[in-house]
CSV table of C-alpha atoms and ligand atoms in Angstrom, one decimal:
chain,number,residue,atom,x,y,z
A,30,MET,CA,-25.0,4.9,-2.7
A,31,MET,CA,-25.8,4.7,-6.1
A,32,GLU,CA,-24.4,0.3,-6.5
A,33,ARG,CA,-21.9,0.6,-9.0
A,34,ASP,CA,-19.4,-1.9,-10.5
A,35,LEU,CA,-15.9,-0.4,-11.9
A,36,THR,CA,-14.4,-3.6,-12.0
A,37,LYS,CA,-17.1,-5.2,-15.1
A,38,HIS,CA,-14.7,-2.7,-17.2
A,39,TYR,CA,-11.9,-5.2,-17.1
A,40,ASP,CA,-11.7,-9.2,-17.2
A,41,TYR,CA,-11.4,-9.5,-13.5
A,42,ASP,CA,-10.7,-12.8,-13.2
A,43,ALA,CA,-7.6,-12.4,-15.2
A,44,LEU,CA,-6.7,-9.6,-12.8
A,45,VAL,CA,-7.1,-11.6,-9.9
A,46,ARG,CA,-5.5,-14.7,-10.9
A,47,GLU,CA,-2.3,-12.7,-11.6
A,48,GLU,CA,-2.4,-10.6,-8.0
A,49,LYS,CA,-2.9,-14.5,-6.4
A,50,GLU,CA,-0.1,-15.4,-9.0
A,51,HIS,CA,2.4,-12.4,-8.0
A,52,TYR,CA,1.7,-12.6,-3.8
A,53,ALA,CA,2.0,-16.5,-3.3
A,54,GLU,CA,5.8,-15.6,-5.2
A,55,ILE,CA,7.3,-12.7,-2.8
A,56,GLU,CA,9.7,-13.5,-0.1
A,57,ILE,CA,8.5,-12.2,3.2
A,58,THR,CA,10.5,-11.6,6.6
A,59,ASP,CA,10.0,-13.7,9.9
A,60,ASP,CA,7.7,-11.4,11.1
A,61,LEU,CA,5.6,-12.1,8.2
A,62,ARG,CA,5.9,-9.0,6.7
A,63,GLU,CA,7.1,-8.0,2.5
A,64,GLY,CA,10.4,-9.4,1.9
A,65,GLY,CA,13.7,-9.3,-0.7
A,66,ALA,CA,13.6,-5.1,-1.3
A,67,HIS,CA,11.5,-4.6,0.9
A,68,ALA,CA,13.4,-5.5,3.7
A,69,SER,CA,16.1,-3.8,3.1
A,70,ASP,CA,19.1,-1.6,5.1
A,71,CYS,CA,18.2,1.6,3.0
A,72,TRP,CA,14.2,0.9,3.8
A,73,THR,CA,14.6,0.4,7.1
A,74,TYR,CA,16.5,3.2,7.7
A,75,TYR,CA,13.9,5.4,5.8
A,76,TRP,CA,11.4,3.9,8.0
A,77,GLN,CA,13.1,4.9,11.9
A,78,HIS,CA,13.7,8.9,10.5
A,79,VAL,CA,9.4,8.3,9.1
A,80,GLN,CA,8.9,7.0,13.0
A,81,ARG,CA,9.8,9.8,14.1
A,82,THR,CA,6.9,11.8,12.9
A,83,LEU,CA,4.5,9.3,13.8
A,84,ASP,CA,6.9,9.3,17.4
A,85,THR,CA,5.0,13.1,18.1
A,86,SER,CA,1.6,11.9,17.2
A,87,PRO,CA,-0.8,10.7,20.1
A,88,PHE,CA,0.0,7.3,17.3
A,89,ALA,CA,2.8,6.7,18.4
A,90,ASP,CA,2.2,3.8,20.5
A,91,PHE,CA,-0.6,2.7,18.1
A,92,ALA,CA,-1.9,-0.1,20.5
A,93,GLY,CA,-2.0,2.4,23.9
A,94,ALA,CA,-3.7,4.7,22.1
A,95,LEU,CA,-6.0,1.4,21.2
A,96,ASN,CA,-6.1,0.3,24.3
A,97,ALA,CA,-6.7,4.1,25.9
A,98,ARG,CA,-9.1,4.8,24.1
A,99,PHE,CA,-11.3,1.5,23.4
A,100,GLY,CA,-10.0,-0.7,26.5
A,101,ALA,CA,-13.5,0.7,28.6
A,102,LEU,CA,-15.7,-1.2,26.8
A,103,GLY,CA,-17.6,-3.8,28.8
A,104,ARG,CA,-16.8,-6.1,25.4
A,105,PRO,CA,-13.7,-6.9,23.6
A,106,LEU,CA,-12.4,-4.3,20.1
A,107,ARG,CA,-13.4,-5.4,17.8
A,108,ILE,CA,-10.3,-4.8,14.6
A,109,LEU,CA,-11.3,-5.9,11.0
A,110,SER,CA,-8.1,-5.9,8.4
A,111,LEU,CA,-8.1,-5.6,4.5
A,112,GLY,CA,-5.9,-7.9,2.4
A,113,SER,CA,-3.7,-8.6,5.8
A,114,GLY,CA,-1.8,-10.9,3.4
A,115,TYR,CA,0.4,-12.7,5.2
A,116,CYS,CA,-1.0,-10.6,8.7
A,117,GLY,CA,2.4,-9.8,10.6
A,118,HIS,CA,0.7,-6.6,11.2
A,119,GLU,CA,-1.6,-8.0,13.1
A,120,LEU,CA,0.3,-10.3,14.7
A,121,LYS,CA,2.1,-7.5,16.6
A,122,LEU,CA,-0.7,-5.4,17.0
A,123,ALA,CA,-2.1,-7.8,18.7
A,124,ARG,CA,0.9,-9.1,20.8
A,125,ALA,CA,1.1,-5.7,21.6
A,126,LEU,CA,-2.9,-5.2,23.0
A,127,THR,CA,-3.4,-5.4,26.8
A,128,CYS,CA,-7.1,-5.3,26.5
A,129,ASP,CA,-9.5,-7.7,25.2
A,130,TYR,CA,-9.7,-7.1,21.1
A,131,ARG,CA,-10.5,-9.2,18.9
A,132,ILE,CA,-9.1,-9.5,15.2
A,133,THR,CA,-10.5,-10.6,12.2
A,134,CYS,CA,-7.6,-10.8,8.7
A,135,THR,CA,-9.0,-11.0,4.6
A,136,ASP,CA,-7.1,-12.1,2.0
A,137,ILE,CA,-8.8,-12.6,-1.5
A,138,ASN,CA,-6.2,-15.1,-1.1
A,139,PRO,CA,-6.3,-17.4,1.3
A,140,ALA,CA,-2.8,-19.3,0.9
A,141,LEU,CA,-1.7,-16.2,2.3
A,142,PHE,CA,-2.4,-17.2,6.1
A,143,GLY,CA,-0.9,-20.1,6.5
A,144,PRO,CA,2.1,-19.2,8.9
A,145,ALA,CA,-0.2,-16.4,10.8
A,146,GLN,CA,-2.5,-19.2,12.0
A,147,GLU,CA,0.6,-21.5,12.6
A,148,ILE,CA,1.1,-18.3,14.9
A,149,VAL,CA,-2.5,-18.2,16.1
A,150,ASP,CA,-3.0,-21.8,17.1
A,151,ARG,CA,0.3,-21.7,18.9
A,152,GLU,CA,-0.1,-18.8,21.0
A,153,GLN,CA,-3.8,-18.7,20.8
A,154,PHE,CA,-3.8,-14.6,18.9
A,155,ALA,CA,-8.2,-14.2,19.6
A,156,VAL,CA,-7.1,-13.3,15.2
A,157,THR,CA,-9.4,-14.9,12.7
A,158,PHE,CA,-8.7,-15.3,8.8
A,159,ALA,CA,-11.3,-15.0,6.0
A,160,VAL,CA,-11.3,-15.0,2.6
A,161,GLU,CA,-12.6,-11.9,1.2
A,162,ASP,CA,-12.6,-9.6,-2.1
A,163,ILE,CA,-12.3,-6.2,-0.8
A,164,ASN,CA,-13.8,-5.4,-4.3
A,165,PHE,CA,-17.6,-6.3,-3.2
A,166,ILE,CA,-16.8,-7.0,1.0
A,167,THR,CA,-19.8,-5.8,3.0
A,168,ILE,CA,-18.9,-5.2,6.6
A,169,GLU,CA,-21.6,-5.9,8.9
A,170,LYS,CA,-22.7,-1.8,9.8
A,171,GLY,CA,-21.4,-0.8,13.6
A,172,GLN,CA,-19.3,-4.0,13.4
A,173,TYR,CA,-16.0,-2.2,13.9
A,174,ASP,CA,-13.8,0.6,16.3
A,175,LEU,CA,-11.0,0.1,13.9
A,176,ILE,CA,-10.5,-1.3,10.6
A,177,PHE,CA,-7.2,-1.1,9.2
A,178,ALA,CA,-6.0,-1.6,5.9
A,179,HIS,CA,-1.9,-1.3,5.2
A,180,ALA,CA,-0.9,-2.0,1.5
A,181,ALA,CA,-3.3,-2.4,0.6
A,182,ILE,CA,-6.4,-0.4,-1.0
A,183,HIS,CA,-3.8,0.5,-3.9
A,184,HIS,CA,-5.1,-2.6,-5.5
A,185,VAL,CA,-8.5,-1.6,-4.5
A,186,ILE,CA,-10.3,-1.3,-8.2
A,187,ASN,CA,-14.6,-0.2,-5.9
A,188,LEU,CA,-12.5,2.5,-4.3
A,189,GLU,CA,-16.1,4.2,-3.3
A,190,ARG,CA,-17.8,1.3,-3.0
A,191,LEU,CA,-14.9,0.4,0.1
A,192,PHE,CA,-14.7,3.6,1.2
A,193,GLU,CA,-19.1,3.9,1.8
A,194,GLN,CA,-18.8,-0.4,3.1
A,195,LEU,CA,-16.3,1.5,6.2
A,196,LEU,CA,-18.5,4.9,6.8
A,197,LEU,CA,-20.9,1.5,7.8
A,198,GLY,CA,-18.6,-0.8,8.9
A,199,LEU,CA,-17.2,1.5,11.9
A,200,SER,CA,-19.2,1.7,15.4
A,201,PRO,CA,-19.6,5.6,16.8
A,202,ASN,CA,-16.7,6.6,17.7
A,203,GLY,CA,-14.8,3.7,15.6
A,204,ILE,CA,-11.6,4.9,13.4
A,205,PHE,CA,-9.9,3.8,10.0
A,206,HIS,CA,-6.1,3.3,9.6
A,207,LEU,CA,-4.7,3.3,6.6
A,208,VAL,CA,-0.4,3.2,6.0
A,209,ASP,CA,-0.5,3.1,1.7
A,210,VAL,CA,0.9,4.2,-1.0
A,211,VAL,CA,-0.8,7.1,-4.0
A,212,GLY,CA,0.9,7.6,-6.4
A,213,GLN,CA,0.3,7.6,-9.9
A,214,ASN,CA,-1.7,4.6,-11.3
A,215,ARG,CA,0.5,1.6,-11.9
A,216,LYS,CA,3.5,3.2,-11.3
A,217,LEU,CA,3.5,4.6,-8.2
A,218,LEU,CA,5.8,6.5,-8.4
A,219,TRP,CA,4.9,10.2,-10.6
A,220,ASP,CA,6.6,11.1,-13.0
A,221,ALA,CA,8.2,14.4,-12.2
A,222,ASN,CA,9.2,12.7,-8.2
A,223,GLU,CA,11.5,10.6,-10.9
A,224,ARG,CA,13.4,13.0,-13.2
A,225,MET,CA,14.4,15.1,-9.3
A,226,ALA,CA,15.2,11.6,-8.0
A,227,ASN,CA,17.1,11.4,-10.5
A,228,ALA,CA,18.4,14.7,-11.0
A,229,LEU,CA,20.0,14.4,-7.2
A,230,LEU,CA,21.1,10.2,-8.1
A,231,ARG,CA,23.2,12.6,-10.7
A,232,ALA,CA,24.8,15.4,-8.1
A,233,ILE,CA,25.9,12.0,-5.9
A,234,PRO,CA,29.1,11.5,-6.6
A,235,LYS,CA,29.9,8.3,-9.0
A,236,GLU,CA,31.6,6.3,-7.0
A,237,ILE,CA,28.7,5.9,-3.9
A,238,THR,CA,26.3,5.1,-7.4
A,239,ARG,CA,28.2,3.6,-9.7
A,240,GLY,CA,25.7,6.1,-12.3
A,241,LEU,CA,21.7,4.0,-10.9
A,242,ARG,CA,18.9,5.7,-11.3
A,243,LEU,CA,15.7,5.0,-11.4
A,244,ASN,CA,13.2,3.0,-14.4
A,245,ALA,CA,10.5,2.6,-12.4
A,246,PRO,CA,8.9,-0.4,-14.4
A,247,VAL,CA,4.5,0.3,-15.3
A,248,GLU,CA,2.7,-2.4,-13.2
A,249,ASP,CA,0.0,-4.2,-16.1
A,250,GLU,CA,-0.5,-7.4,-14.2
A,251,GLY,CA,-2.5,-8.0,-11.2
A,252,MET,CA,-4.4,-4.8,-9.3
A,253,GLU,CA,-1.0,-3.1,-7.7
A,254,GLY,CA,-1.5,0.2,-8.3
A,255,ILE,CA,-4.3,-0.4,-10.5
A,256,ARG,CA,-6.8,2.7,-8.7
A,257,GLN,CA,-4.3,4.5,-6.1
A,258,GLU,CA,-5.0,8.1,-7.7
A,259,ASP,CA,-8.0,7.9,-6.9
A,260,THR,CA,-7.9,7.0,-3.0
A,261,MET,CA,-7.3,10.8,-1.5
A,262,PRO,CA,-9.9,12.3,-2.9
A,263,VAL,CA,-12.3,9.1,-2.2
A,264,LEU,CA,-10.8,9.4,1.5
A,265,ARG,CA,-11.5,13.7,1.2
A,266,ALA,CA,-14.3,12.8,0.5
A,267,THR,CA,-15.0,10.6,3.3
A,268,PHE,CA,-13.2,10.4,6.6
A,269,GLU,CA,-11.4,13.1,8.2
A,270,PRO,CA,-7.8,13.0,10.2
A,271,ILE,CA,-6.9,13.2,13.5
A,272,PHE,CA,-2.9,12.6,12.4
A,273,GLU,CA,-2.0,12.2,9.6
A,274,HIS,CA,2.2,12.3,8.1
A,275,ARG,CA,2.2,12.6,4.0
A,276,HIS,CA,5.8,11.7,2.8
A,277,GLY,CA,8.2,10.3,1.1
A,278,ALA,CA,7.7,11.3,-3.0
A,279,PHE,CA,10.9,9.0,-4.0
A,280,MET,CA,12.6,7.6,-1.8
A,281,ARG,CA,10.7,4.2,-1.6
A,282,PHE,CA,12.2,3.8,-5.0
A,283,ILE,CA,15.4,4.7,-3.4
A,284,CYS,CA,15.6,2.4,0.0
A,285,THR,CA,13.3,-1.1,-2.6
A,286,ASN,CA,15.3,-0.5,-5.7
A,287,ALA,CA,18.7,-3.9,-5.2
A,288,ARG,CA,21.2,-2.0,-6.0
A,289,LEU,CA,20.9,1.6,-4.8
A,290,ALA,CA,20.3,0.3,-1.5
A,291,LYS,CA,24.1,-1.7,-1.4
A,292,ARG,CA,25.6,1.8,-2.7
A,293,LEU,CA,23.3,3.7,0.5
A,294,ASP,CA,24.3,1.6,3.0
A,295,PRO,CA,23.1,3.3,5.9
A,296,ARG,CA,25.8,1.0,8.2
A,297,ASP,CA,29.1,2.4,5.9
A,298,ALA,CA,29.4,6.4,7.5
A,299,THR,CA,29.9,7.9,3.6
A,300,ALA,CA,27.0,6.5,1.8
A,301,ARG,CA,24.8,7.7,4.8
A,302,ARG,CA,25.7,11.1,4.3
A,303,TYR,CA,24.3,11.0,1.1
A,304,LEU,CA,21.2,8.9,2.1
A,305,ASP,CA,20.7,11.5,4.7
A,306,PHE,CA,21.3,14.5,2.1
A,307,LEU,CA,18.7,12.3,-0.4
A,308,ILE,CA,16.2,12.4,2.8
A,309,ASP,CA,16.2,15.5,3.7
A,310,CYS,CA,16.0,17.2,0.1
A,311,ASP,CA,12.7,14.4,-0.4
A,312,ASP,CA,11.5,16.6,3.0
A,313,SER,CA,11.9,19.5,1.2
A,314,LEU,CA,10.8,19.1,-1.1
A,315,VAL,CA,7.6,17.5,-0.2
A,316,ALA,CA,7.7,19.8,2.8
A,317,ARG,CA,7.3,22.9,0.5
A,318,GLY,CA,4.3,21.0,-2.1
A,319,ILE,CA,7.4,20.8,-4.9
A,320,LEU,CA,7.0,16.8,-5.1
A,321,GLU,CA,3.7,15.1,-4.2
A,322,PRO,CA,4.7,12.6,-1.2
A,323,LEU,CA,3.7,8.7,-2.3
A,324,GLU,CA,3.2,7.9,0.8
A,325,VAL,CA,0.1,8.3,4.1
A,326,TRP,CA,0.3,7.2,6.7
A,327,GLY,CA,-3.0,8.5,8.8
A,328,VAL,CA,-5.3,7.7,11.3
A,329,TYR,CA,-9.3,9.4,10.7
A,330,ARG,CA,-12.7,9.2,11.7
A,331,PRO,CA,-16.0,9.4,9.5
A,332,ARG,CA,-17.3,12.3,8.3
A,333,LYS,CA,-21.1,13.3,9.4
A,334,ASP,CA,-22.1,13.8,5.2
A,335,GLY,CA,-20.0,11.2,3.7
A,336,ILE,CA,-21.8,9.7,2.1
A,337,ALA,CA,-23.1,12.5,0.3
A,338,ALA,CA,-19.9,13.7,0.1
A,339,LEU,CA,-19.0,10.3,-2.1
A,340,ASP,CA,-22.0,10.4,-4.0
A,341,ALA,CA,-21.0,14.3,-5.1
A,342,LEU,CA,-17.6,13.5,-5.8
A,343,ILE,CA,-18.8,10.6,-8.4
A,344,ALA,CA,-21.2,12.7,-10.2
A,345,SER,CA,-18.5,15.8,-10.4
A,346,ASP,CA,-16.6,12.7,-12.0
A,347,VAL,CA,-13.6,13.7,-11.2
A,348,LEU,CA,-12.8,10.5,-10.5
A,349,GLY,CA,-11.6,9.5,-14.5
A,350,SER,CA,-8.9,8.4,-13.9
A,351,HIS,CA,-9.9,3.8,-13.9
A,352,LYS,CA,-11.6,4.6,-17.7
A,353,ARG,CA,-7.5,5.8,-18.9
A,354,GLY,CA,-6.8,2.6,-16.5
A,355,ALA,CA,-9.0,-0.2,-17.9
A,356,THR,CA,-8.2,1.4,-21.3
A,357,GLU,CA,-4.5,1.4,-20.7
A,358,ARG,CA,-5.3,-2.7,-19.3
A,359,ASN,CA,-7.1,-3.5,-22.2
A,360,LEU,CA,-5.1,-2.5,-24.9
A,361,VAL,CA,-1.8,-4.7,-23.0
A,362,VAL,CA,-3.6,-7.5,-22.7
A,363,ALA,CA,-4.8,-7.4,-26.1
A,364,VAL,CA,-1.7,-6.4,-27.7
A,365,TRP,CA,-0.5,-9.5,-26.0
A,366,HIS,CA,-2.5,-12.1,-27.2
A,367,GLU,CA,-1.8,-11.1,-30.6
A,368,LEU,CA,1.8,-11.8,-29.9
A,369,ASP,CA,3.4,-15.5,-30.6
A,370,ARG,CA,4.4,-17.9,-28.5
A,371,ARG,CA,8.1,-17.1,-29.0
A,372,ALA,CA,7.6,-13.5,-28.7
A,373,ARG,CA,6.1,-13.5,-25.2
A,374,ARG,CA,8.6,-15.9,-24.1
A,375,ALA,CA,11.1,-12.9,-25.4
A,376,LEU,CA,9.4,-10.4,-23.8
A,377,ARG,CA,9.4,-12.6,-20.1
A,378,GLY,CA,12.3,-13.0,-20.2
A,379,MET,CA,13.3,-9.6,-20.6
A,380,ARG,CA,11.2,-8.3,-18.4
A,381,ARG,CA,13.3,-10.8,-15.6
A,382,ARG,CA,16.4,-9.0,-16.5
A,383,VAL,CA,15.7,-5.6,-16.4
A,384,LEU,CA,13.2,-6.3,-13.2
A,385,GLY,CA,14.9,-9.0,-11.5
A,386,ARG,CA,12.2,-11.3,-11.6
B,412,SAM,C1,1.0,-5.9,-0.6
B,412,SAM,S1,0.3,-6.7,0.0
B,412,SAM,C2,-0.2,-5.9,2.3
B,412,SAM,C3,0.1,-7.4,2.6
B,412,SAM,C4,-0.3,-7.1,4.4
B,412,SAM,N1,-1.2,-6.3,3.7
B,412,SAM,C5,0.8,-6.5,4.5
B,412,SAM,O1,1.4,-5.2,4.3
B,412,SAM,O2,2.2,-7.3,4.5
B,412,SAM,C6,-1.6,-6.6,-1.0
B,412,SAM,C7,-2.2,-7.2,-0.3
B,412,SAM,O3,-3.6,-7.1,-0.8
B,412,SAM,C8,-3.8,-8.5,-1.6
B,412,SAM,N2,-5.5,-8.1,-2.2
B,412,SAM,C9,-5.7,-7.9,-3.5
B,412,SAM,N3,-6.5,-7.8,-4.0
B,412,SAM,C10,-7.8,-7.8,-3.6
B,412,SAM,C11,-8.7,-7.9,-3.0
B,412,SAM,N4,-9.6,-7.1,-4.2
B,412,SAM,N5,-9.7,-8.5,-2.1
B,412,SAM,C12,-9.0,-8.3,-1.0
B,412,SAM,N6,-7.4,-8.6,-1.0
B,412,SAM,C13,-6.3,-8.2,-1.9
B,412,SAM,C14,-3.3,-9.7,-1.4
B,412,SAM,O4,-3.3,-10.4,-1.8
B,412,SAM,C15,-2.1,-8.6,-1.0
B,412,SAM,O5,-2.1,-10.0,0.4
């Protein structure tokens, strides 16, 4: 594939700095996953619902499926995780594997590895940590039986380069496991999905919702959702699903909204009826192709013609969202630099009040 570096359209150093600052500050759970609003009972309840579909797949017991597929290799099962953050998912997998394994966790931000490193030292897991920028990573050819990316790909700018590396880096029977959001660039929640969610919230009694509505912000810091609209075309060109579940048109934004999650607390029988109603509507809207799902959970094998298909995709210029993204980001930065210090302080304060951070 022709070398193409799309980070050069951005002030990439500033994006990386903002990305590191953001993840240095977020709350994490005791088992080293993203905490705060992402640990709400409402969001856990939604994922229990998703799990019922995952339970029908050959990957219901993910570690069990790996043990079965790779247990007789005669060498350790080799796993590479991309953008692993606090590494809670990787440690959970390490605990569940019964075959010999090696897991390499990577992240651009080494400060995040600290707590996981302590657990690895204490419990003697075969897990190592490496600082890598997945926009530029070179994966050793044919090395990995599993490459795993949980909530990381939606931060990537050099998607085409990374997917080429995934194709090259997998072993002959190797698989790619993706859990991510693939919605609207920077905002995640598609506008149409937000409108539908708000129409449904309007239909629920005010005593439950207190009139709350979704108003998802457009992220302009770091690399959150920077090119996610291009993820599915690149994935489709390079990999084919062994199992895939696409779901959640808007439920993430209902369940991780601190105030709505309280109003729709699944422990309250009345509130739970409305939460179930919203989940049913979301499922139906996705199943009937009325709304584009935001979430993807899948296990994939490489396409034999993946690299040629990737080249064709690039040549077709379908992957244009980065151009719009770069222009928008550069405009925001230019306006920001025009503001005086007082105006910037006021805007930061406003942002904190509106977004709660
Ligand atoms: C939403 S977090 C997900 C963390 C973890 N995988 C999880 O699911 O808990 C995104 C992670 O991607 C990392 N990241 C962002 N851009 C990256 C890059 N270019 N290279 C490597 N890691 C990156 C961030 O530092 C952060 O840890």
